[in-house]
């Protein structure tokens, strides 16, 4: 990616992503250092590979959703950003392949990248089709779409350290990923600005559950999603809607679900045979979302 | 089942007080689900006190 203009765009995307709160690559490094705190240049490259991968997928997700016009990749042309995302996907694998680890470890890590990203693609497809009609279907979709990416980030670090605890790491990473997705969906519903998921007709679990309520506000939401009323109708009623949503038992329920998956992740993480200090720090990661 | 329980508790805050005091049993849910319910519904919900007048969908 050594064209100047291409590099300039790519760097702007990387810098934008850096300012976001959550870092998959730090999880990769953290899992690499589970048993060994010794500094290692190789894991810096491997975690950069993870960050390239997640950025590529993030760009594609935003282009698919078309609901955030402020990100640099949304402000450039669709084709430019898709092309750069492709570049990041390839860079991710190249950087991982060139990192200073034994070939067998790199091969295993690359296999996991392939498997988990393909799971994420499957989950993303279900999400894009808005095909989930029940809570169970939503939770399955989230496990594929979001659980898989968390597994990818943590397992790469663990594999490169020859961890023998991959099953435990996979289990809690999946639950952690689901909790993170639920947190994202709660935030998307409760945010007061124009990026609100409801306004953009996003199809998420809390919104599905709201459409099943019997109040007048639920009628409005159903009509809006069915195209029977327009955005102006919803904007006119925004205060009433927000008040109803914020006090709805649905929001409390989805928060309970998120907390359930956080507890599930914490519980399973504690099965690891690692030093207490590491577990304490991992607990903080899980509790922070 | 869990959703019904959460709905009943949210609509009847006095039940949440009984839950906090250990005077209420939640039947039909796992221990982990119970713990999640306790964590969410018995904490001070500062984030629920949102000023909806700050919303701007325009």
Short mmCIF file of C-alpha atoms in Angstrom, two decimals:
data_model
loop_
_atom_site.label_atom_id
_atom_site.label_comp_id
_atom_site.label_asym_id
_atom_site.label_seq_id
_atom_site.Cartn_x
_atom_site.Cartn_y
_atom_site.Cartn_z
CA UNK A 1 0.00 0.00 0.00
CA UNK A 2 2.70 2.48 -1.00
CA UNK A 3 0.70 4.90 -3.17
CA UNK A 4 0.84 8.27 -1.33
CA UNK A 5 -2.83 9.08 -1.66
CA UNK A 6 -3.80 5.54 -0.65
CA UNK A 7 -1.47 5.73 2.36
CA UNK A 8 -2.88 9.08 3.42
CA UNK A 9 -6.44 7.72 3.48
CA UNK A 10 -5.36 4.52 5.19
CA UNK A 11 -3.46 6.41 7.90
CA UNK A 12 -6.45 8.67 8.55
CA UNK A 13 -8.59 5.58 9.10
CA UNK A 14 -6.02 4.08 11.48
CA UNK A 15 -5.74 7.32 13.47
CA UNK A 16 -9.51 7.58 13.76
CA UNK A 17 -9.80 3.98 14.97
CA UNK A 18 -7.05 4.54 17.57
CA UNK A 19 -9.17 7.04 19.43
CA UNK A 20 -11.98 4.52 19.98
CA UNK A 21 -12.23 3.08 23.45
CA UNK A 22 -12.03 -0.66 22.86
CA UNK A 23 -8.81 -2.27 21.60
CA UNK A 24 -8.82 -5.85 20.35
CA UNK A 25 -5.06 -5.78 19.90
CA UNK A 26 -4.45 -5.05 23.58
CA UNK A 27 -6.46 -8.21 24.35
CA UNK A 28 -4.21 -10.15 21.98
CA UNK A 29 -1.11 -8.91 23.79
CA UNK A 30 -2.70 -9.48 27.17
CA UNK A 31 -3.43 -13.13 26.33
CA UNK A 32 0.07 -13.62 24.96
CA UNK A 33 1.45 -12.43 28.28
CA UNK A 34 -0.79 -14.70 30.33
CA UNK A 35 2.16 -16.77 31.56
CA UNK A 36 5.09 -14.71 30.45
CA UNK A 37 5.44 -10.98 30.93
CA UNK A 38 8.69 -10.75 28.96
CA UNK A 39 8.54 -8.16 26.19
CA UNK A 40 8.41 -9.60 22.70
CA UNK A 41 8.50 -7.71 19.41
CA UNK A 42 6.67 -10.48 17.63
CA UNK A 43 3.48 -10.02 19.62
CA UNK A 44 3.48 -6.30 18.80
CA UNK A 45 3.35 -7.26 15.11
CA UNK A 46 0.74 -9.95 15.73
CA UNK A 47 -1.45 -7.54 17.67
CA UNK A 48 -1.06 -4.98 14.87
CA UNK A 49 -2.33 -7.70 12.52
CA UNK A 50 -5.39 -8.10 14.74
CA UNK A 51 -5.98 -4.36 14.71
CA UNK A 52 -5.76 -4.25 10.88
CA UNK A 53 -8.27 -7.09 10.71
CA UNK A 54 -10.75 -5.46 13.10
CA UNK A 55 -10.43 -2.10 11.35
CA UNK A 56 -11.10 -3.73 7.97
CA UNK A 57 -14.22 -5.42 9.32
CA UNK A 58 -15.34 -2.26 11.10
CA UNK A 59 -15.12 -0.29 7.86
CA UNK A 60 -17.13 -2.91 6.00
CA UNK A 61 -19.73 -2.99 8.78
CA UNK A 62 -20.19 0.79 8.65
CA UNK A 63 -20.41 0.79 4.85
CA UNK A 64 -23.02 -1.94 5.05
CA UNK A 65 -25.06 -0.16 7.74
CA UNK A 66 -24.65 3.31 6.18
CA UNK A 67 -25.66 4.88 9.48
CA UNK A 68 -22.57 6.87 10.46
CA UNK A 69 -21.57 9.67 8.13
CA UNK A 70 -18.88 11.10 10.40
CA UNK A 71 -16.24 8.41 10.15
CA UNK A 72 -13.49 9.06 7.60
CA UNK A 73 -14.38 5.91 5.67
CA UNK A 74 -17.99 7.09 5.39
CA UNK A 75 -16.88 10.47 4.10
CA UNK A 76 -14.82 8.99 1.28
CA UNK A 77 -16.40 7.19 -1.65
CA UNK A 78 -17.80 3.73 -0.99
CA UNK A 79 -15.40 2.18 -3.50
CA UNK A 80 -12.33 3.88 -2.01
CA UNK A 81 -13.13 2.71 1.50
CA UNK A 82 -13.99 -0.82 0.38
CA UNK A 83 -10.68 -0.98 -1.43
CA UNK A 84 -8.75 0.22 1.62
CA UNK A 85 -10.60 -2.29 3.79
CA UNK A 86 -9.48 -5.04 1.40
CA UNK A 87 -5.93 -3.75 1.79
CA UNK A 88 -6.18 -3.90 5.58
CA UNK A 89 -7.50 -7.48 5.44
CA UNK A 90 -4.50 -8.55 3.37
CA UNK A 91 -2.08 -6.55 5.51
CA UNK A 92 -3.41 -8.28 8.57
CA UNK A 93 -2.49 -11.71 7.23
CA UNK A 94 0.83 -10.50 5.79
CA UNK A 95 1.93 -8.91 9.07
CA UNK A 96 0.95 -12.03 11.02
CA UNK A 97 2.79 -14.27 8.54
CA UNK A 98 5.93 -12.13 8.82
CA UNK A 99 5.91 -11.93 12.64
CA UNK A 100 8.75 -13.58 14.56
CA UNK A 101 7.16 -16.80 15.68
CA UNK A 102 7.60 -20.43 14.70
CA UNK A 103 5.85 -21.36 11.48
CA UNK A 104 3.58 -23.91 13.15
CA UNK A 105 2.24 -21.26 15.55
CA UNK A 106 1.67 -18.75 12.78
CA UNK A 107 -0.14 -21.34 10.70
CA UNK A 108 -2.42 -22.20 13.61
CA UNK A 109 -3.09 -18.51 14.30
CA UNK A 110 -3.90 -17.86 10.64
CA UNK A 111 -6.28 -20.83 10.59
CA UNK A 112 -8.12 -19.37 13.57
CA UNK A 113 -8.33 -16.00 11.83
CA UNK A 114 -9.91 -17.66 8.79
CA UNK A 115 -12.38 -19.69 10.86
CA UNK A 116 -13.47 -16.89 13.15
CA UNK A 117 -13.80 -14.30 10.41
CA UNK A 118 -15.95 -16.69 8.39
CA UNK A 119 -18.15 -17.14 11.49
CA UNK A 120 -18.39 -13.36 11.75
CA UNK A 121 -19.37 -13.12 8.07
CA UNK A 122 -22.17 -15.62 8.66
CA UNK A 123 -23.42 -13.65 11.68
CA UNK A 124 -23.11 -10.38 9.81
CA UNK A 125 -25.17 -11.79 6.94
CA UNK A 126 -27.98 -12.68 9.33
CA UNK A 127 -27.73 -9.20 10.80
CA UNK A 128 -27.84 -7.52 7.40
CA UNK A 129 -30.91 -9.50 6.35
CA UNK A 130 -32.67 -8.38 9.58
CA UNK A 131 -33.82 -11.97 9.66
CA UNK A 132 -33.76 -12.52 13.42
CA UNK A 133 -37.33 -12.83 14.66
CA UNK A 134 -36.79 -14.17 18.18
CA UNK A 135 -34.46 -13.57 21.09
CA UNK A 136 -32.89 -16.98 20.55
CA UNK A 137 -32.11 -16.17 16.91
CA UNK A 138 -30.59 -12.85 17.92
CA UNK A 139 -28.36 -14.47 20.53
CA UNK A 140 -27.17 -17.08 18.00
CA UNK A 141 -26.41 -14.33 15.52
CA UNK A 142 -24.48 -12.31 18.11
CA UNK A 143 -22.43 -15.35 19.04
CA UNK A 144 -21.35 -15.69 15.41
CA UNK A 145 -20.99 -12.01 14.56
CA UNK A 146 -19.39 -10.66 17.73
CA UNK A 147 -18.38 -13.63 19.85
CA UNK A 148 -16.18 -14.91 17.02
CA UNK A 149 -14.17 -11.69 16.75
CA UNK A 150 -13.43 -11.63 20.45
CA UNK A 151 -12.32 -15.27 20.18
CA UNK A 152 -10.09 -14.34 17.25
CA UNK A 153 -8.33 -11.55 19.17
CA UNK A 154 -7.76 -13.51 22.38
CA UNK A 155 -6.85 -16.84 20.81
CA UNK A 156 -4.20 -15.39 18.52
CA UNK A 157 -2.33 -14.16 21.58
CA UNK A 158 -2.84 -17.47 23.39
CA UNK A 159 -1.78 -19.60 20.40
CA UNK A 160 1.44 -17.67 19.90
CA UNK A 161 2.32 -18.41 23.53
CA UNK A 162 1.49 -22.12 23.04
CA UNK A 163 -1.33 -21.94 25.55
CA UNK A 164 -2.93 -25.25 26.56
CA UNK A 165 -6.07 -23.49 27.76
CA UNK A 166 -7.58 -22.52 24.41
CA UNK A 167 -11.01 -24.08 25.11
CA UNK A 168 -11.49 -21.99 28.26
CA UNK A 169 -10.32 -18.84 26.47
CA UNK A 170 -12.67 -19.52 23.55
CA UNK A 171 -15.63 -20.01 25.90
CA UNK A 172 -15.26 -16.82 27.90
CA UNK A 173 -14.27 -14.77 24.85
CA UNK A 174 -17.53 -15.73 23.15
CA UNK A 175 -19.58 -14.66 26.18
CA UNK A 176 -17.53 -11.47 26.45
CA UNK A 177 -18.17 -10.71 22.78
CA UNK A 178 -21.90 -11.20 23.25
CA UNK A 179 -21.96 -8.95 26.30
CA UNK A 180 -20.12 -6.29 24.29
CA UNK A 181 -22.65 -6.55 21.44
CA UNK A 182 -25.57 -6.25 23.88
CA UNK A 183 -23.91 -3.20 25.45
CA UNK A 184 -23.57 -1.70 21.97
CA UNK A 185 -27.23 -2.37 21.19
CA UNK A 186 -28.37 -0.80 24.49
CA UNK A 187 -26.26 2.29 23.79
CA UNK A 188 -27.59 2.44 20.24
CA UNK A 189 -31.17 2.47 21.49
CA UNK A 190 -30.68 4.91 24.37
CA UNK A 191 -28.51 7.52 22.67
CA UNK A 192 -30.32 10.83 22.32
CA UNK A 193 -28.77 12.01 19.08
CA UNK A 194 -29.34 11.42 15.37
CA UNK A 195 -27.28 8.21 15.46
CA UNK A 196 -29.98 6.45 17.47
CA UNK A 197 -30.58 2.91 16.14
CA UNK A 198 -34.37 3.31 16.17
CA UNK A 199 -34.23 6.39 13.99
CA UNK A 200 -32.06 4.49 11.52
CA UNK A 201 -34.37 1.48 11.53
CA UNK A 202 -31.60 -0.80 12.75
CA UNK A 203 -32.86 -4.23 13.76
CA UNK A 204 -31.48 -5.15 17.18
CA UNK A 205 -32.67 -7.34 20.04
CA UNK A 206 -33.95 -4.47 22.24
CA UNK A 207 -35.84 -3.05 19.27
CA UNK A 208 -37.40 -6.43 18.47
CA UNK A 209 -38.56 -6.68 22.09
CA UNK A 210 -39.96 -3.13 22.03
CA UNK A 211 -42.04 -3.97 18.96
CA UNK A 212 -43.69 -6.76 20.96
CA UNK A 213 -44.95 -4.38 23.64
CA UNK A 214 -48.59 -3.32 23.68
CA UNK A 215 -48.33 0.42 24.26
CA UNK A 216 -49.08 3.12 21.75
CA UNK A 217 -45.36 3.81 21.41
CA UNK A 218 -44.82 0.21 20.28
CA UNK A 219 -47.49 0.78 17.59
CA UNK A 220 -45.52 3.81 16.36
CA UNK A 221 -42.32 1.77 16.15
CA UNK A 222 -44.04 -1.07 14.30
CA UNK A 223 -45.62 1.41 11.87
CA UNK A 224 -42.29 3.19 11.34
CA UNK A 225 -40.47 -0.04 10.54
CA UNK A 226 -43.30 -1.08 8.23
CA UNK A 227 -43.04 2.24 6.38
CA UNK A 228 -46.55 3.33 7.37
CA UNK A 229 -45.24 6.46 9.08
CA UNK A 230 -42.15 8.47 8.23
CA UNK A 231 -39.17 9.85 10.16
CA UNK A 232 -40.91 13.19 10.69
CA UNK A 233 -43.67 11.35 12.56
CA UNK A 234 -41.10 9.82 14.93
CA UNK A 235 -39.13 13.05 15.36
CA UNK A 236 -42.32 14.87 16.35
CA UNK A 237 -42.81 12.31 19.13
CA UNK A 238 -39.17 11.95 20.16
CA UNK A 239 -39.56 13.08 23.78
CA UNK A 240 -42.53 10.82 24.45
CA UNK A 241 -40.75 7.92 22.76
CA UNK A 242 -37.53 8.41 24.67
CA UNK A 243 -39.35 8.64 27.97
CA UNK A 244 -41.19 5.40 27.20
CA UNK A 245 -38.04 3.60 26.05
CA UNK A 246 -35.95 4.70 29.02
CA UNK A 247 -38.57 3.43 31.46
CA UNK A 248 -39.42 0.29 29.55
CA UNK A 249 -38.84 -3.09 31.24
CA UNK A 250 -37.33 -4.14 27.90
CA UNK A 251 -34.26 -1.97 28.53
CA UNK A 252 -33.81 -3.43 32.01
CA UNK A 253 -34.17 -6.92 30.58
CA UNK A 254 -31.52 -6.42 27.91
CA UNK A 255 -29.21 -4.98 30.60
CA UNK A 256 -29.82 -8.16 32.62
CA UNK A 257 -28.92 -10.24 29.56
CA UNK A 258 -25.73 -8.26 29.08
CA UNK A 259 -24.87 -8.74 32.74
CA UNK A 260 -25.62 -12.45 32.46
CA UNK A 261 -23.07 -12.82 29.64
CA UNK A 262 -20.54 -10.74 31.55
CA UNK A 263 -20.96 -13.05 34.57
CA UNK A 264 -20.74 -16.10 32.30
CA UNK A 265 -17.47 -14.78 30.89
CA UNK A 266 -16.06 -13.96 34.33
CA UNK A 267 -17.07 -17.34 35.74
CA UNK A 268 -15.39 -19.27 32.93
CA UNK A 269 -12.31 -17.05 32.95
CA UNK A 270 -11.74 -17.95 36.58
CA UNK A 271 -11.22 -21.59 35.48
CA UNK A 272 -7.90 -20.55 33.94
CA UNK A 273 -4.72 -21.73 35.64
CA UNK A 274 -2.97 -18.36 35.68
CA UNK A 275 -1.69 -15.87 38.23
CA UNK A 276 -4.32 -13.95 40.19
CA UNK A 277 -3.03 -10.60 39.01
CA UNK A 278 -3.76 -11.57 35.40
CA UNK A 279 -7.27 -12.69 36.31
CA UNK A 280 -7.87 -9.43 38.16
CA UNK A 281 -6.85 -7.43 35.09
CA UNK A 282 -8.97 -9.59 32.77
CA UNK A 283 -11.91 -9.10 35.11
CA UNK A 284 -11.50 -5.36 34.61
CA UNK A 285 -11.67 -5.77 30.82
CA UNK A 286 -14.92 -7.72 31.10
CA UNK A 287 -16.50 -5.43 33.70
CA UNK A 288 -15.68 -2.27 31.77
CA UNK A 289 -18.11 -2.76 28.85
CA UNK B 1 -39.38 -16.64 31.84
CA UNK B 2 -36.51 -14.29 32.73
CA UNK B 3 -38.07 -11.44 30.77
CA UNK B 4 -41.38 -11.89 32.62
CA UNK B 5 -39.58 -11.79 35.96
CA UNK B 6 -37.69 -8.62 35.05
CA UNK B 7 -40.89 -6.99 33.83
CA UNK B 8 -42.71 -7.81 37.10
CA UNK B 9 -39.84 -6.43 39.17
CA UNK B 10 -39.52 -3.23 37.15
CA UNK B 11 -43.26 -2.58 37.37
CA UNK B 12 -43.33 -3.32 41.12
CA UNK B 13 -40.35 -1.61 42.79
CA UNK B 14 -41.45 -2.88 46.21
CA UNK B 15 -40.59 -6.37 44.99
CA UNK B 16 -37.04 -5.17 44.26
CA UNK B 17 -36.76 -4.07 47.89
CA UNK B 18 -37.89 -7.54 49.01
CA UNK B 19 -35.34 -9.05 46.64
CA UNK B 20 -32.57 -6.93 48.19
CA UNK B 21 -33.64 -8.05 51.66
CA UNK B 22 -33.62 -11.70 50.63
CA UNK B 23 -37.38 -11.97 51.15
CA UNK B 24 -38.16 -12.85 47.56
CA UNK B 25 -37.25 -15.99 45.63
CA UNK B 26 -36.98 -15.97 41.84
CA UNK B 27 -38.32 -19.28 40.59
CA UNK B 28 -37.51 -20.87 37.25
CA UNK B 29 -34.22 -19.08 36.55
CA UNK B 30 -30.62 -20.20 37.01
CA UNK B 31 -28.32 -18.90 39.75
CA UNK B 32 -26.38 -16.90 37.19
CA UNK B 33 -29.55 -15.32 35.85
CA UNK B 34 -30.62 -14.47 39.40
CA UNK B 35 -27.26 -12.85 40.04
CA UNK B 36 -27.56 -10.81 36.84
CA UNK B 37 -31.03 -9.64 37.87
CA UNK B 38 -29.72 -8.61 41.29
CA UNK B 39 -26.73 -6.81 39.78
CA UNK B 40 -28.86 -4.74 37.41
CA UNK B 41 -32.07 -4.09 39.33
CA UNK B 42 -30.69 -3.48 42.80
CA UNK B 43 -28.02 -0.96 41.92
CA UNK B 44 -28.67 2.76 42.05
CA UNK B 45 -29.84 3.50 38.51
CA UNK B 46 -28.26 6.86 37.89
CA UNK B 47 -28.26 6.20 34.18
CA UNK B 48 -32.06 5.89 34.17
CA UNK B 49 -32.41 9.53 35.13
CA UNK B 50 -31.91 10.85 31.61
CA UNK B 51 -33.19 14.24 30.61
CA UNK B 52 -35.15 13.33 27.49
CA UNK B 53 -35.45 17.01 26.64
CA UNK B 54 -31.84 16.71 25.51
CA UNK B 55 -32.84 14.42 22.67
CA UNK B 56 -32.40 15.78 19.19
CA UNK B 57 -33.45 13.73 16.27
CA UNK B 58 -33.63 16.67 13.87
#
